[in-house]
XYZ file of C-alpha atoms in Angstrom:
612
model
C -0.828 -70.237 42.846
C -2.653 -72.291 45.530
C -0.592 -74.688 47.674
C -0.381 -76.186 51.139
C 0.180 -73.590 53.822
C 3.846 -74.413 54.235
C 6.794 -72.116 53.731
C 8.308 -74.164 50.909
C 5.014 -74.478 49.064
C 4.325 -70.745 49.432
C 7.768 -69.936 48.104
C 7.303 -72.283 45.138
C 3.915 -70.725 44.397
C 5.460 -67.225 44.516
C 8.204 -68.338 42.131
C 5.711 -69.818 39.681
C 3.504 -66.714 39.848
C 6.551 -64.541 39.101
C 7.327 -66.376 35.844
C 6.979 -64.175 32.703
C 5.058 -66.912 30.847
C 1.812 -68.722 31.533
C 2.208 -72.079 33.369
C -0.601 -74.672 33.165
C -0.791 -78.156 34.800
C -2.947 -80.826 33.137
C -3.846 -84.262 34.600
C -4.166 -87.579 32.765
C -7.765 -86.738 31.845
C -6.603 -83.666 29.936
C -8.126 -81.268 32.483
C -6.425 -78.129 33.801
C -5.796 -78.625 37.529
C -3.702 -75.531 38.274
C -2.281 -72.394 36.673
C -0.098 -69.457 37.682
C -1.151 -65.800 37.696
C 0.053 -65.114 34.130
C -1.993 -68.080 32.838
C -5.098 -66.806 34.621
C -4.594 -63.343 33.127
C -4.002 -64.750 29.628
C -6.762 -67.422 29.464
C -9.392 -66.587 32.073
C -11.959 -63.916 31.432
C -14.302 -62.402 34.058
C -17.239 -64.701 34.867
C -15.459 -67.887 33.733
C -12.963 -70.317 35.296
C -9.754 -71.691 33.802
C -9.213 -74.585 36.252
C -11.396 -77.517 35.270
C -11.330 -76.724 31.544
C -10.181 -79.278 29.008
C -6.733 -78.677 27.566
C -7.942 -79.107 23.997
C -10.563 -76.413 24.613
C -7.746 -74.004 25.403
C -5.207 -75.292 22.835
C -7.180 -76.944 19.997
C -3.986 -77.569 17.967
C -2.112 -79.304 20.824
C -1.105 -82.939 20.168
C -3.445 -85.047 22.324
C -0.943 -87.911 22.292
C 1.249 -85.906 24.675
C -1.403 -85.972 27.446
C -0.181 -88.445 30.171
C -3.333 -90.620 30.119
C -3.343 -91.044 26.334
C -3.310 -94.645 25.092
C -1.757 -93.555 21.779
C 1.446 -92.006 22.996
C 4.218 -92.451 20.408
C 7.222 -94.548 21.394
C 9.840 -92.241 19.889
C 9.120 -89.217 22.070
C 11.135 -88.169 25.088
C 10.110 -90.266 28.169
C 9.457 -87.012 29.997
C 7.379 -85.767 27.046
C 9.524 -82.686 26.581
C 8.700 -80.849 23.375
C 10.293 -77.997 21.503
C 8.532 -74.594 21.408
C 5.642 -74.919 18.990
C 3.535 -72.083 17.640
C -0.233 -72.510 17.643
C -3.465 -70.644 18.336
C -4.817 -70.494 21.906
C -8.429 -69.907 22.891
C -9.530 -67.989 25.978
C -12.425 -69.074 28.159
C -14.695 -66.585 26.351
C -13.784 -68.038 22.919
C -11.391 -65.323 21.678
C -8.132 -66.521 20.112
C -4.537 -65.309 20.211
C -1.149 -66.672 18.971
C 1.078 -68.538 21.460
C 4.247 -70.618 21.657
C 3.830 -73.838 23.738
C 6.446 -76.010 25.446
C 5.386 -79.121 27.423
C 6.977 -81.569 29.852
C 5.781 -84.440 32.140
C 5.941 -84.157 35.932
C 6.070 -87.015 38.474
C 3.300 -87.298 41.087
C 5.732 -86.353 43.857
C 4.547 -82.730 43.557
C 2.693 -82.773 46.891
C 1.985 -79.101 46.393
C -1.009 -79.955 44.274
C -2.490 -82.812 46.386
C -5.106 -80.464 47.751
C -6.811 -80.548 44.358
C -7.567 -84.297 44.730
C -5.428 -85.465 41.841
C -4.308 -89.117 42.298
C -2.914 -89.878 38.860
C 0.637 -90.930 38.182
C 1.685 -87.955 36.031
C 0.969 -84.318 35.339
C 1.605 -82.468 32.102
C 3.156 -79.018 32.541
C 2.725 -76.539 29.689
C 4.594 -73.240 29.361
C 2.561 -70.922 27.135
C 4.127 -67.704 25.795
C 1.800 -65.028 24.380
C 3.010 -64.006 20.895
C 0.427 -61.272 20.162
C 2.959 -58.432 20.117
C 5.707 -60.647 18.670
C 3.579 -61.719 15.695
C 2.683 -58.096 14.930
C 6.355 -57.105 15.134
C 7.409 -59.958 12.872
C 4.704 -59.071 10.383
C 5.839 -55.448 10.439
C 9.445 -56.504 9.932
C 8.435 -58.753 7.054
C 6.402 -55.953 5.519
C 9.291 -53.513 5.895
C 11.660 -56.032 4.337
C 9.340 -56.569 1.361
C 8.917 -52.817 0.965
C 12.689 -52.334 1.052
C 13.135 -55.036 -1.575
C 10.514 -53.417 -3.811
C 12.165 -50.017 -3.428
C 15.562 -51.498 -4.308
C 14.070 -53.259 -7.317
C 12.279 -50.116 -8.500
C 15.275 -47.793 -8.033
C 16.932 -46.645 -11.253
C 20.233 -46.102 -9.441
C 22.594 -48.974 -8.762
C 22.781 -49.950 -5.084
C 25.530 -52.253 -3.770
C 26.039 -53.161 -0.105
C 29.329 -54.474 1.292
C 30.592 -55.814 4.588
C 33.569 -54.354 6.440
C 35.949 -56.245 4.135
C 34.461 -54.664 1.031
C 32.722 -57.836 -0.141
C 29.349 -57.588 -1.814
C 26.415 -58.654 0.359
C 23.566 -56.785 -1.420
C 22.973 -55.761 -5.008
C 19.803 -54.472 -6.662
C 18.748 -55.324 -10.249
C 19.710 -51.868 -11.566
C 23.312 -52.246 -10.349
C 23.638 -55.728 -11.882
C 22.177 -54.518 -15.183
C 24.468 -51.456 -15.379
C 27.561 -53.567 -14.635
C 26.510 -56.380 -16.991
C 26.364 -59.134 -14.330
C 23.690 -61.378 -12.962
C 22.918 -60.657 -9.332
C 24.045 -64.147 -8.292
C 27.513 -63.582 -9.809
C 28.267 -60.613 -7.536
C 27.575 -62.100 -4.110
C 30.689 -62.454 -1.916
C 33.095 -60.829 -4.379
C 35.286 -57.816 -3.581
C 33.644 -54.711 -4.977
C 36.822 -52.688 -5.524
C 38.665 -55.488 -7.342
C 35.591 -56.118 -9.479
C 34.608 -52.632 -10.724
C 36.984 -50.002 -9.229
C 40.371 -51.476 -10.017
C 41.479 -48.779 -12.549
C 41.068 -45.061 -13.237
C 39.598 -43.562 -16.395
C 43.051 -43.389 -18.058
C 43.683 -47.115 -17.355
C 46.170 -46.591 -14.508
C 45.686 -48.766 -11.375
C 43.406 -47.337 -8.690
C 44.656 -48.490 -5.242
C 42.002 -49.693 -2.828
C 43.373 -47.471 -0.059
C 42.643 -44.347 -2.168
C 39.077 -45.295 -3.076
C 36.111 -43.573 -1.383
C 34.732 -47.016 -0.427
C 37.839 -47.819 1.613
C 37.727 -44.438 3.392
C 34.041 -44.936 4.236
C 34.766 -48.395 5.709
C 37.706 -46.952 7.708
C 36.327 -43.648 8.999
C 32.566 -43.852 8.448
C 32.564 -40.663 6.311
C 30.270 -40.173 3.342
C 31.673 -39.441 -0.115
C 30.128 -38.110 -3.297
C 32.165 -38.324 -6.513
C 31.131 -36.995 -9.935
C 32.594 -38.522 -13.065
C 33.886 -41.707 -11.411
C 34.593 -44.630 -13.767
C 33.375 -48.197 -13.100
C 34.330 -51.185 -15.210
C 31.609 -53.470 -16.557
C 31.865 -57.236 -16.995
C 32.867 -56.838 -20.641
C 35.574 -54.297 -19.739
C 33.674 -51.175 -20.855
C 34.226 -47.958 -18.906
C 31.049 -46.682 -17.268
C 30.989 -42.990 -16.245
C 28.885 -42.689 -13.088
C 28.056 -40.319 -10.216
C 29.031 -42.329 -7.153
C 28.097 -42.025 -3.475
C 29.346 -44.081 -0.537
C 27.771 -44.091 2.942
C 28.448 -46.143 6.093
C 26.060 -48.767 7.511
C 25.930 -48.872 11.312
C 24.385 -51.214 13.858
C 24.079 -48.842 16.784
C 27.563 -47.371 17.172
C 29.312 -50.207 15.342
C 30.275 -49.912 11.654
C 29.105 -53.082 9.911
C 29.510 -52.188 6.257
C 28.928 -49.614 3.532
C 26.480 -48.853 0.745
C 27.609 -47.572 -2.652
C 25.038 -46.043 -4.989
C 25.858 -44.951 -8.535
C 23.945 -43.369 -11.394
C 24.836 -44.226 -14.993
C 25.850 -40.980 -16.710
C 25.847 -42.405 -20.238
C 22.270 -41.238 -21.026
C 23.075 -37.765 -19.673
C 26.366 -37.615 -21.542
C 24.545 -38.632 -24.736
C 21.971 -35.872 -24.186
C 24.750 -33.379 -23.474
C 26.545 -34.378 -26.661
C 23.302 -34.029 -28.639
C 22.768 -30.602 -27.115
C 26.293 -29.483 -27.982
C 25.884 -30.792 -31.546
C 22.531 -29.001 -31.854
C 24.019 -25.745 -30.527
C 26.920 -26.005 -32.955
C 24.562 -26.662 -35.860
C 22.356 -23.776 -34.717
C 25.338 -21.410 -34.578
C 26.410 -22.461 -38.063
C 22.850 -21.947 -39.340
C 22.690 -18.520 -37.753
C 25.956 -17.523 -39.321
C 24.773 -18.702 -42.719
C 21.470 -16.875 -42.374
C 23.242 -13.715 -41.255
C 25.399 -13.804 -44.372
C 22.406 -14.471 -46.608
C 20.239 -11.735 -45.141
C 22.955 -9.157 -44.527
C 22.370 -7.359 -47.817
C 18.586 -7.578 -47.381
C 18.840 -6.077 -43.886
C 20.978 -3.215 -45.224
C 18.441 -2.444 -47.936
C 15.540 -2.612 -45.514
C 17.360 -0.358 -43.056
C 17.983 2.262 -45.755
C 14.360 2.048 -46.871
C 13.222 2.412 -43.275
C 15.408 5.491 -42.774
C 13.963 7.118 -45.880
C 10.403 6.287 -44.802
C 11.035 7.655 -41.315
C 12.328 10.940 -42.785
C 9.251 11.243 -44.987
C 6.944 10.520 -42.041
C 8.809 13.055 -39.894
C 8.382 15.781 -42.567
C 4.712 14.903 -42.981
C 4.187 14.915 -39.226
C 5.890 18.315 -38.937
C 3.569 19.727 -41.608
C 0.528 18.294 -39.807
C 1.741 19.728 -36.499
C 2.166 23.144 -38.085
C -1.345 22.939 -39.527
C -2.745 21.846 -36.183
C -0.900 24.645 -34.395
C -2.410 27.210 -36.752
C -5.853 25.678 -36.317
C -5.564 25.568 -32.525
C -4.215 29.112 -32.467
C -7.277 30.253 -34.420
C -9.513 28.287 -32.069
C -7.726 29.838 -29.095
C -8.251 33.314 -30.437
C -11.884 32.518 -31.079
C -12.351 31.107 -27.566
C -10.511 34.094 -26.119
C -12.862 36.460 -27.939
C -15.783 34.376 -26.719
C -14.519 34.439 -23.131
C -13.992 38.188 -23.285
C -17.521 38.591 -24.635
C -18.901 36.386 -21.850
C -16.889 38.327 -19.264
C -18.230 41.594 -20.693
C -21.803 40.294 -20.570
C -21.208 39.030 -17.022
C -19.871 42.410 -15.967
C -22.802 44.116 -17.707
C -25.238 41.807 -15.819
C -23.539 42.511 -12.498
C -23.643 46.238 -13.200
C -27.295 45.955 -14.150
C -28.141 44.038 -10.966
C -25.912 46.080 -8.674
C -26.560 49.573 -9.937
C -29.163 50.046 -12.637
C -31.761 47.664 -11.114
C -30.980 47.696 -7.432
C -31.084 51.501 -7.091
C -34.628 51.872 -8.505
C -35.764 48.896 -6.437
C -34.432 50.526 -3.250
C -36.134 53.806 -4.175
C -39.397 52.036 -4.961
C -39.216 50.047 -1.681
C -38.692 53.246 0.325
C -41.601 54.977 -1.408
C -43.886 51.985 -0.807
C -42.821 51.887 2.814
C -43.563 55.583 3.192
C -47.018 55.125 1.618
C -47.699 52.089 3.771
C -46.830 54.075 6.906
C -49.897 56.332 6.184
C -49.118 58.838 8.890
C -52.308 60.751 8.069
C -54.471 57.618 8.203
C -56.027 58.270 4.794
C -55.695 54.741 3.340
C -58.077 51.844 3.723
C -56.683 48.965 5.804
C -56.738 46.679 2.747
C -54.694 49.189 0.726
C -52.268 49.599 3.605
C -51.806 45.813 3.788
C -51.202 45.579 0.040
C -48.556 48.300 0.260
C -46.841 46.473 3.112
C -46.745 43.234 1.045
C -45.344 45.111 -1.940
C -42.683 46.702 0.242
C -41.744 43.275 1.658
C -41.575 41.813 -1.853
C -39.256 44.554 -3.104
C -37.158 44.095 0.058
C -36.922 40.367 -0.704
C -35.814 41.052 -4.274
C -33.196 43.530 -3.065
C -31.838 41.025 -0.532
C -31.689 38.276 -3.171
C -29.824 40.586 -5.570
C -27.318 41.510 -2.835
C -26.688 37.856 -1.981
C -26.240 36.841 -5.631
C -23.790 39.701 -6.177
C -21.868 38.731 -3.033
C -21.634 35.112 -4.217
C -20.421 36.264 -7.655
C -17.683 38.384 -6.063
C -16.678 35.460 -3.814
C -16.675 32.989 -6.711
C -14.616 35.288 -8.975
C -12.051 35.914 -6.227
C -12.617 39.654 -5.904
C -13.849 39.107 -2.345
C -12.611 36.648 0.333
C -14.181 35.282 3.489
C -13.323 36.991 6.790
C -13.110 34.377 9.550
C -13.854 35.401 13.127
C -14.659 33.446 16.284
C -18.430 33.519 16.724
C -21.096 31.530 18.520
C -22.941 29.183 16.198
C -26.372 29.777 17.776
C -26.138 33.465 16.864
C -25.201 32.518 13.281
C -28.171 30.132 13.091
C -30.481 32.872 14.418
C -29.146 35.318 11.821
C -29.639 32.692 9.094
C -33.260 32.144 10.183
C -33.860 35.924 10.113
C -32.259 36.109 6.655
C -34.514 33.299 5.460
C -37.554 35.292 6.647
C -36.273 38.249 4.605
C -36.104 35.985 1.514
C -39.406 34.097 1.801
C -41.514 36.641 3.643
C -43.034 36.589 7.122
C -45.536 33.989 8.222
C -44.715 31.516 5.412
C -43.154 28.654 7.397
C -42.592 27.473 10.943
C -39.148 26.804 12.409
C -37.862 24.164 14.845
C -34.372 25.320 15.821
C -31.801 23.232 17.728
C -28.574 25.226 18.205
C -26.285 24.663 21.225
C -23.559 27.204 22.048
C -20.624 26.210 19.802
C -17.709 28.546 19.129
C -16.359 28.317 15.572
C -14.022 30.386 13.411
C -16.138 31.225 10.342
C -17.390 34.183 8.314
C -20.596 34.790 10.250
C -22.234 36.978 7.582
C -21.601 34.603 4.674
C -22.488 31.456 6.682
C -25.757 33.092 7.815
C -26.460 33.972 4.158
C -25.856 30.326 3.147
C -28.241 29.091 5.878
C -30.865 31.639 4.799
C -30.777 30.465 1.179
C -30.785 26.800 2.249
C -33.891 27.370 4.386
C -35.546 29.263 1.543
C -34.700 26.391 -0.806
C -36.328 23.642 1.329
C -39.267 25.915 2.245
C -40.409 25.899 -1.383
C -41.388 29.616 -1.533
C -40.903 30.990 -5.039
C -39.722 34.464 -6.088
C -43.278 35.812 -5.827
C -43.520 34.705 -2.194
C -46.057 31.937 -2.913
C -45.848 28.302 -1.714
C -46.964 25.515 -4.090
C -49.953 23.526 -2.953
C -49.564 19.878 -1.944
C -51.343 17.169 -3.933
C -53.004 15.991 -0.701
C -54.221 19.469 0.133
C -52.117 19.784 3.309
C -48.361 19.785 3.828
C -46.493 20.447 7.045
C -44.524 23.664 6.441
C -42.115 23.207 9.377
C -38.404 23.750 8.642
C -36.010 22.045 11.086
C -32.581 23.578 11.680
C -30.265 21.501 13.924
C -26.609 22.178 14.724
C -24.076 20.001 16.521
C -20.345 19.436 16.811
C -18.900 16.280 15.251
C -15.196 16.092 16.014
C -13.418 19.005 14.322
C -16.385 20.113 12.195
C -19.689 21.871 12.799
C -22.634 19.954 11.360
C -25.822 21.873 10.534
C -28.827 19.967 9.194
C -31.679 21.795 7.431
C -34.812 19.779 6.688
C -37.960 21.095 5.011
C -41.106 20.002 3.217
C -39.626 20.415 -0.305
C -36.738 18.786 -2.138
C -34.797 21.974 -2.845
C -32.124 22.250 -5.517
C -33.252 25.649 -6.803
C -30.746 27.010 -9.392
C -30.650 30.363 -7.537
C -30.261 29.174 -3.920
C -28.134 26.016 -4.152
C -25.106 27.527 -6.029
C -24.877 30.312 -3.422
C -24.918 27.756 -0.558
C -22.359 25.433 -2.168
C -20.041 28.333 -3.050
C -20.001 29.726 0.503
C -19.548 26.227 2.056
C -16.729 25.412 -0.400
C -15.000 28.729 0.452
C -15.051 27.630 4.135
C -13.471 24.275 3.221
C -16.663 22.347 3.994
C -19.134 20.105 2.171
C -22.862 20.123 1.459
C -24.703 16.795 1.205
C -28.303 15.824 0.500
C -30.121 12.988 2.306
C -33.532 11.548 1.641
C -35.714 11.304 4.745
C -37.959 8.176 4.803
C -41.643 9.061 5.174
C -41.167 12.706 4.162
C -41.710 14.468 0.867
C -38.777 16.853 1.286
C -35.025 16.485 1.667
C -32.486 17.036 4.380
C -29.371 19.070 3.620
C -26.316 18.535 5.831
C -23.805 21.381 5.886
C -20.386 20.758 7.457
C -17.655 23.381 7.988
C -14.445 23.130 10.052
C -14.413 24.644 13.552
C -11.016 26.200 12.854
C -9.605 28.111 15.808
C -12.902 28.018 17.714
C -13.281 26.314 21.077
C -16.175 24.117 19.965
C -18.961 23.287 22.403
C -18.881 25.550 25.496
C -21.050 25.590 28.646
C -24.087 27.775 28.376
C -22.966 30.022 31.239
C -19.698 30.648 29.335
C -21.549 31.870 26.239
C -23.211 35.182 27.177
C -23.924 35.964 23.565
C -26.208 32.953 23.436
C -28.486 34.704 25.943
C -28.861 37.572 23.443
C -29.656 35.303 20.498
C -32.654 35.706 18.245
C -36.129 35.490 19.779
C -39.384 34.812 17.918
C -40.593 37.553 15.596
C -44.354 37.666 15.751
C -46.599 39.084 13.031
C -48.425 42.307 13.876
C -51.521 43.807 12.336
C -50.916 45.404 8.967
C -48.282 42.854 7.884
C -45.414 44.394 9.880
C -43.101 42.602 12.343
C -42.052 43.276 15.874
C -39.080 41.626 17.516
C -39.680 40.051 20.928
C -37.075 39.551 23.647
C -34.628 36.862 22.602
C -33.946 34.024 25.047
C -31.143 31.746 23.753
C -32.786 31.104 20.338
C -35.724 29.317 21.889
C -35.688 26.984 24.812
C -34.374 24.212 22.483
C -30.844 25.594 22.746
C -30.514 23.947 26.137
C -31.216 20.464 24.746
C -28.699 18.110 23.103
C -29.231 17.959 19.313
C -29.087 14.879 17.141
C -28.052 14.546 13.532
C -31.711 14.143 12.438
C -33.947 15.603 15.164
C -37.702 15.164 15.031
C -39.862 17.963 13.719
C -41.198 18.815 17.154
C -39.315 16.794 19.757
C -39.970 17.306 23.459
C -37.958 20.179 24.862
C -37.842 22.178 21.566
C -39.672 25.335 20.613
C -41.464 25.727 17.322
C -41.152 29.279 16.045
C -43.619 30.841 13.608
C -42.021 33.611 11.564
């Protein structure tokens, strides 16, 4: 607050600036001539000035008669124009409004502190303005809470009575007055215990010192009593469930609240329920007596019917047993006949047919040898093809017989630790025996993997699987493609996948031949493995995936640790006259040194395509 540069004036200005309320000085013209810091913060906004403003611009509701220069000042007011705190709306210099409480008083012109502002009037009007923004919100919230509490008390179905520390009623809700039969105005100020708790249910006096209300007012403890009796205005006994709780103002006990619920509706419902249960029990007893004889007759009839049904069921069971026994004998005879025919077929294939085929193959081979050179080359070639065909038939018969013995349990697999590349090479050679030389090309991918399997049977399964996807029939012929050309390459890829060996065989035909596929599935199943078929996009054939457990084998081993891989099968090249000669084997083609994939390409870089 500005003042003369004197110590007293500076101290006065500091005191006025430290006031918690806004202080404004107004001259006889109604113009603000000075204000403390709080007033500047409350009224003045940035870019505007408070000093020099008209008082009525800041306080539109202020009585203009109280301004010192007013010609209409009332005679009855205090000579110093002191007024009581008055609430009104104040307006800031930017036009916004807020609630305030204003007190005013006149000052004599001896306040030399303000002479620097050029005021020469006789009086100044001092206004103390208190900002009520937060106070108004708090009062509104309190009023709202009070109204809400009143509405809750009015809406409550329980009776609520509040007392002071002497036990006199200071609050009662409409439900309590209605239950007790009073008007709310009749209960105010009266002692609650004397009014409604004076006696027990049997009519004996109920001392105030023993009541739960008295103990709550003494100790501040809560009480909950079931079956308490209150007395209404007309003297009726009202059974209620009663609760008393203390009312505190901070740590001080200022009263108690008693709530009670009228039990008469519940007691009426309980009585109705008991009456209904009693009537229901009587009705049940009557019905039991009426239907006792009927139940006995029905029970006897039911027993007789059950006995008849049991006898009938026993006769039907006997008839069914005879029928099923006859069917069993018939099926047994049929099974024995099938077993006899199966044994006859095996004997025919293994002895009667295979022996002549072996003899005929040997004779054809001897003729094809033509040691004397008496045959034409064409005849010699025909004899070689016939010998190969009979050899193929003999091999197929041997494999079918071996599968039949394995499937019937007369023969079991013999597991040994072998290198998988050697088994794959043997399977490829066996496939050549089945389909004939020069029919297909092979792309073999077989790394050195040690597995515990039956090498002979697994090679047989691979041979039949290759023959199946190669599409060569029993006569040794390959069906023609609709387009005129079909790639006849058969891909055989092996790899280790965890604890199993995975061998994929992919060829130009779909496979599923009724001769080859049962042999393959039977051998794979005997090894505890699985055989799956996958369609290859963009190819006409199918890919078969054969998986068998590694067992006690070591799995993938370094190539230098697998010497038998160096002696694996090498390409077998056709020779003139239809014969075959076996070349030096070098690790089942150079592809053995590459890493296989689950579906390798037909002729990937680093693999060798073998023509058999």
